[in-house]
Amino acid sequence: MKPIRIVKICIDIFMFVLFLLLMGQHLASGALHEWLGVGLFVCFLAHNILNYRWYKALFKGKYPPQRIVQTAINFLLMLSFIGCMLSALMISGVVFQDMRIPGMMMFGRKLHMASTAWCFVFMSLHLGLHIRAPKQKAVKIAFYTGMIAASVYGICHFIIRRFYEELFLLTEFKWFDYDKTLMIYLFETLCISLAFVTLAHLIKKIMFVLKEKRNHEK
């Protein structure tokens, strides 16, 4: 594996872990939460710089369904991430408190809640479109079994946490269970993410099968 590929993977893993930690705001609040957000922003910039070739190829070649879906998710992820960063500046209480705009706290709080939730979803879908299943049959079965089991658990906690309320701003404040430890909360958040990862991965597989079928019929 090329060194640049290793660097990309390390940055992506670190960025994913940071996002999981940031989703547990009540367990890493205040200055720590904000500095973790700064770290996530740096990783996001590095990720985009290292993948500059994707931007160069935007207006080249054809756009079959799979590429359209990938491009749409990438841009939605970028927009939601920008929303996260801008709203973070509006509500910062430590790191960027001098940059806060008077009278924008409530708007910034709502924007941050919704954009963070959507960013989490699009990041998971983005990952699902790029993840590859193992080739060995036994390992592949174990891989899909684990992903499906984690997804079912994640869907349950998506409902229990009322995560949909954050996505569609059906609530004024984010709901937390303060009785749960950091590890339990992170595991549940990971499983919610894996539910979207699995969904995107299966959609990609279905689109590939349909593409192969169309090519076979020609």
Short mmCIF file of C-alpha atoms in Angstrom, two decimals:
data_model
loop_
_atom_site.label_atom_id
_atom_site.label_comp_id
_atom_site.label_asym_id
_atom_site.label_seq_id
_atom_site.Cartn_x
_atom_site.Cartn_y
_atom_site.Cartn_z
CA MET A 1 0.00 0.00 0.00
CA LYS A 2 1.32 3.44 -0.95
CA PRO A 3 2.29 5.84 1.87
CA ILE A 4 -0.24 8.46 0.71
CA ARG A 5 -2.98 5.81 0.89
CA ILE A 6 -1.96 4.93 4.46
CA VAL A 7 -2.05 8.62 5.42
CA LYS A 8 -5.55 8.98 3.92
CA ILE A 9 -6.85 5.96 5.83
CA CYS A 10 -5.33 7.18 9.12
CA ILE A 11 -6.88 10.65 8.68
CA ASP A 12 -10.28 9.16 7.82
CA ILE A 13 -10.22 6.86 10.85
CA PHE A 14 -9.15 9.71 13.14
CA MET A 15 -11.86 11.95 11.69
CA PHE A 16 -14.51 9.28 12.25
CA VAL A 17 -13.42 8.75 15.88
CA LEU A 18 -13.46 12.51 16.49
CA PHE A 19 -17.00 12.74 15.14
CA LEU A 20 -18.16 9.94 17.43
CA LEU A 21 -16.66 11.79 20.41
CA LEU A 22 -18.26 15.04 19.32
CA MET A 23 -21.68 13.38 19.14
CA GLY A 24 -21.38 12.79 22.89
CA GLN A 25 -21.23 16.48 23.70
CA HIS A 26 -22.45 15.94 27.26
CA LEU A 27 -19.49 13.65 27.95
CA ALA A 28 -16.87 15.93 26.39
CA SER A 29 -18.27 19.42 26.82
CA GLY A 30 -16.87 22.93 27.01
CA ALA A 31 -13.36 23.61 25.75
CA LEU A 32 -12.68 19.91 25.04
CA HIS A 33 -15.69 19.66 22.74
CA GLU A 34 -14.66 22.79 20.87
CA TRP A 35 -11.04 21.72 20.46
CA LEU A 36 -12.18 18.31 19.21
CA GLY A 37 -14.27 20.23 16.68
CA VAL A 38 -11.20 22.19 15.59
CA GLY A 39 -9.34 18.90 15.16
CA LEU A 40 -12.20 17.55 13.06
CA PHE A 41 -12.11 20.65 10.86
CA VAL A 42 -8.34 20.22 10.30
CA CYS A 43 -8.87 16.56 9.35
CA PHE A 44 -11.70 17.56 7.01
CA LEU A 45 -9.42 20.05 5.23
CA ALA A 46 -6.64 17.46 4.99
CA HIS A 47 -9.07 14.87 3.63
CA ASN A 48 -10.23 17.22 0.87
CA ILE A 49 -6.71 18.34 -0.02
CA LEU A 50 -5.48 14.76 -0.30
CA ASN A 51 -8.48 13.92 -2.51
CA TYR A 52 -8.11 16.93 -4.81
CA ARG A 53 -8.20 14.64 -7.87
CA TRP A 54 -11.90 14.05 -7.22
CA TYR A 55 -12.57 17.77 -7.69
CA LYS A 56 -10.48 17.84 -10.88
CA ALA A 57 -12.56 15.02 -12.34
CA LEU A 58 -15.95 16.56 -11.51
CA PHE A 59 -16.60 17.82 -15.04
CA LYS A 60 -15.02 14.88 -16.80
CA GLY A 61 -16.60 11.66 -17.97
CA LYS A 62 -20.16 10.42 -17.78
CA TYR A 63 -22.46 10.42 -14.77
CA PRO A 64 -24.10 7.00 -14.34
CA PRO A 65 -26.49 6.57 -11.36
CA GLN A 66 -23.78 5.43 -8.94
CA ARG A 67 -21.60 8.46 -9.65
CA ILE A 68 -24.58 10.79 -9.33
CA VAL A 69 -25.41 9.37 -5.90
CA GLN A 70 -21.79 9.57 -4.72
CA THR A 71 -21.42 13.15 -5.93
CA ALA A 72 -24.71 14.25 -4.36
CA ILE A 73 -23.77 12.72 -0.99
CA ASN A 74 -20.30 14.30 -1.13
CA PHE A 75 -21.72 17.78 -1.72
CA LEU A 76 -24.44 17.36 0.91
CA LEU A 77 -21.76 16.22 3.35
CA MET A 78 -19.70 19.28 2.54
CA LEU A 79 -22.66 21.65 2.97
CA SER A 80 -23.66 20.10 6.29
CA PHE A 81 -20.06 20.25 7.50
CA ILE A 82 -19.86 23.93 6.60
CA GLY A 83 -23.09 24.40 8.57
CA CYS A 84 -21.45 22.68 11.55
CA MET A 85 -18.42 24.95 11.44
CA LEU A 86 -20.33 28.21 10.94
CA SER A 87 -22.82 27.40 13.69
CA ALA A 88 -19.96 26.38 15.99
CA LEU A 89 -18.54 29.89 15.64
CA MET A 90 -21.95 31.32 16.55
CA ILE A 91 -22.29 29.37 19.79
CA SER A 92 -18.65 28.96 20.87
CA GLY A 93 -18.22 29.67 24.55
CA VAL A 94 -14.45 29.20 24.83
CA VAL A 95 -12.25 28.89 21.74
CA PHE A 96 -14.08 31.31 19.43
CA GLN A 97 -16.16 33.27 21.93
CA ASP A 98 -14.79 36.60 20.64
CA MET A 99 -16.18 35.79 17.16
CA ARG A 100 -19.76 35.24 18.27
CA ILE A 101 -22.41 37.41 16.63
CA PRO A 102 -24.79 39.04 19.15
CA GLY A 103 -28.36 37.79 18.95
CA MET A 104 -27.46 34.68 16.92
CA MET A 105 -27.14 32.18 19.78
CA MET A 106 -30.54 30.49 19.38
CA PHE A 107 -30.30 30.35 15.58
CA GLY A 108 -26.74 29.05 15.85
CA ARG A 109 -27.80 26.37 18.34
CA LYS A 110 -30.56 25.09 16.04
CA LEU A 111 -28.31 25.21 12.98
CA HIS A 112 -25.58 23.34 14.84
CA MET A 113 -27.96 20.63 16.03
CA ALA A 114 -29.45 20.01 12.57
CA SER A 115 -26.24 20.37 10.54
CA THR A 116 -24.34 18.09 12.95
CA ALA A 117 -27.03 15.43 12.70
CA TRP A 118 -27.12 15.57 8.89
CA CYS A 119 -23.32 15.66 8.71
CA PHE A 120 -23.26 12.48 10.80
CA VAL A 121 -25.71 10.81 8.41
CA PHE A 122 -23.96 11.92 5.21
CA MET A 123 -20.55 11.00 6.62
CA SER A 124 -21.85 7.49 7.33
CA LEU A 125 -23.41 7.20 3.86
CA HIS A 126 -20.15 8.45 2.33
CA LEU A 127 -18.25 5.76 4.21
CA GLY A 128 -20.73 3.11 3.13
CA LEU A 129 -20.19 3.94 -0.55
CA HIS A 130 -16.43 3.46 -0.19
CA ILE A 131 -16.19 0.50 2.17
CA ARG A 132 -15.36 -2.86 0.59
CA ALA A 133 -16.41 -6.28 1.79
CA PRO A 134 -13.71 -8.95 2.24
CA LYS A 135 -13.24 -11.36 -0.65
CA GLN A 136 -12.91 -14.58 1.33
CA LYS A 137 -16.31 -16.23 1.71
CA ALA A 138 -16.14 -17.00 5.43
CA VAL A 139 -14.80 -13.54 6.27
CA LYS A 140 -17.41 -11.92 4.01
CA ILE A 141 -20.24 -13.78 5.78
CA ALA A 142 -18.88 -12.67 9.16
CA PHE A 143 -18.54 -9.10 7.84
CA TYR A 144 -22.15 -8.84 6.65
CA THR A 145 -23.49 -10.64 9.72
CA GLY A 146 -21.71 -8.15 11.99
CA MET A 147 -22.81 -5.16 9.93
CA ILE A 148 -26.45 -6.23 9.89
CA ALA A 149 -26.47 -7.01 13.63
CA ALA A 150 -24.88 -3.63 14.41
CA SER A 151 -27.35 -1.92 12.07
CA VAL A 152 -30.38 -3.43 13.82
CA TYR A 153 -28.99 -2.32 17.17
CA GLY A 154 -28.24 1.10 15.70
CA ILE A 155 -31.76 1.52 14.31
CA CYS A 156 -33.20 0.74 17.74
CA HIS A 157 -31.08 3.45 19.35
CA PHE A 158 -31.80 5.85 16.49
CA ILE A 159 -35.43 5.58 17.61
CA ILE A 160 -34.69 5.51 21.36
CA ARG A 161 -32.56 8.64 21.13
CA ARG A 162 -35.14 10.29 18.87
CA PHE A 163 -32.33 11.18 16.51
CA TYR A 164 -34.89 12.10 13.85
CA GLU A 165 -35.90 15.07 16.00
CA GLU A 166 -32.44 16.55 15.51
CA LEU A 167 -32.47 15.94 11.76
CA PHE A 168 -35.77 17.77 11.23
CA LEU A 169 -35.54 20.25 14.14
CA LEU A 170 -38.53 18.74 15.92
CA THR A 171 -37.00 19.67 19.26
CA GLU A 172 -35.34 22.76 20.71
CA PHE A 173 -32.53 20.90 22.48
CA LYS A 174 -30.54 17.74 21.95
CA TRP A 175 -31.49 14.88 24.27
CA PHE A 176 -28.79 13.03 26.25
CA ASP A 177 -28.84 10.10 28.66
CA TYR A 178 -26.45 11.19 31.40
CA ASP A 179 -26.55 7.77 33.08
CA LYS A 180 -24.61 6.11 30.25
CA THR A 181 -20.83 5.89 30.26
CA LEU A 182 -18.68 7.25 27.44
CA MET A 183 -17.92 3.78 26.02
CA ILE A 184 -21.58 2.74 25.94
CA TYR A 185 -22.62 6.02 24.34
CA LEU A 186 -19.84 5.75 21.73
CA PHE A 187 -20.80 2.14 20.93
CA GLU A 188 -24.44 3.08 20.42
CA THR A 189 -23.44 6.04 18.24
CA LEU A 190 -21.13 3.79 16.23
CA CYS A 191 -23.99 1.34 15.61
CA ILE A 192 -26.29 4.17 14.47
CA SER A 193 -23.57 5.20 12.03
CA LEU A 194 -23.12 1.60 10.84
CA ALA A 195 -26.83 1.43 10.04
CA PHE A 196 -26.35 4.21 7.47
CA VAL A 197 -23.03 2.71 6.34
CA THR A 198 -24.75 -0.61 5.66
CA LEU A 199 -27.64 1.09 3.85
CA ALA A 200 -25.29 2.95 1.49
CA HIS A 201 -23.16 -0.16 0.94
CA LEU A 202 -26.21 -2.26 0.00
CA ILE A 203 -27.52 0.47 -2.32
CA LYS A 204 -24.14 0.53 -4.02
CA LYS A 205 -24.26 -3.26 -4.43
CA ILE A 206 -27.78 -3.08 -5.90
CA MET A 207 -26.75 -0.36 -8.38
CA PHE A 208 -23.75 -2.47 -9.41
CA VAL A 209 -25.94 -5.53 -10.02
CA LEU A 210 -28.42 -3.47 -12.07
CA LYS A 211 -25.57 -2.00 -14.09
CA GLU A 212 -24.18 -5.46 -14.83
CA LYS A 213 -27.66 -6.63 -15.84
CA ARG A 214 -28.10 -3.73 -18.26
CA ASN A 215 -24.68 -4.36 -19.79
CA HIS A 216 -25.51 -8.06 -20.18
CA GLU A 217 -28.79 -7.24 -21.96
CA LYS A 218 -27.07 -5.00 -24.54
#
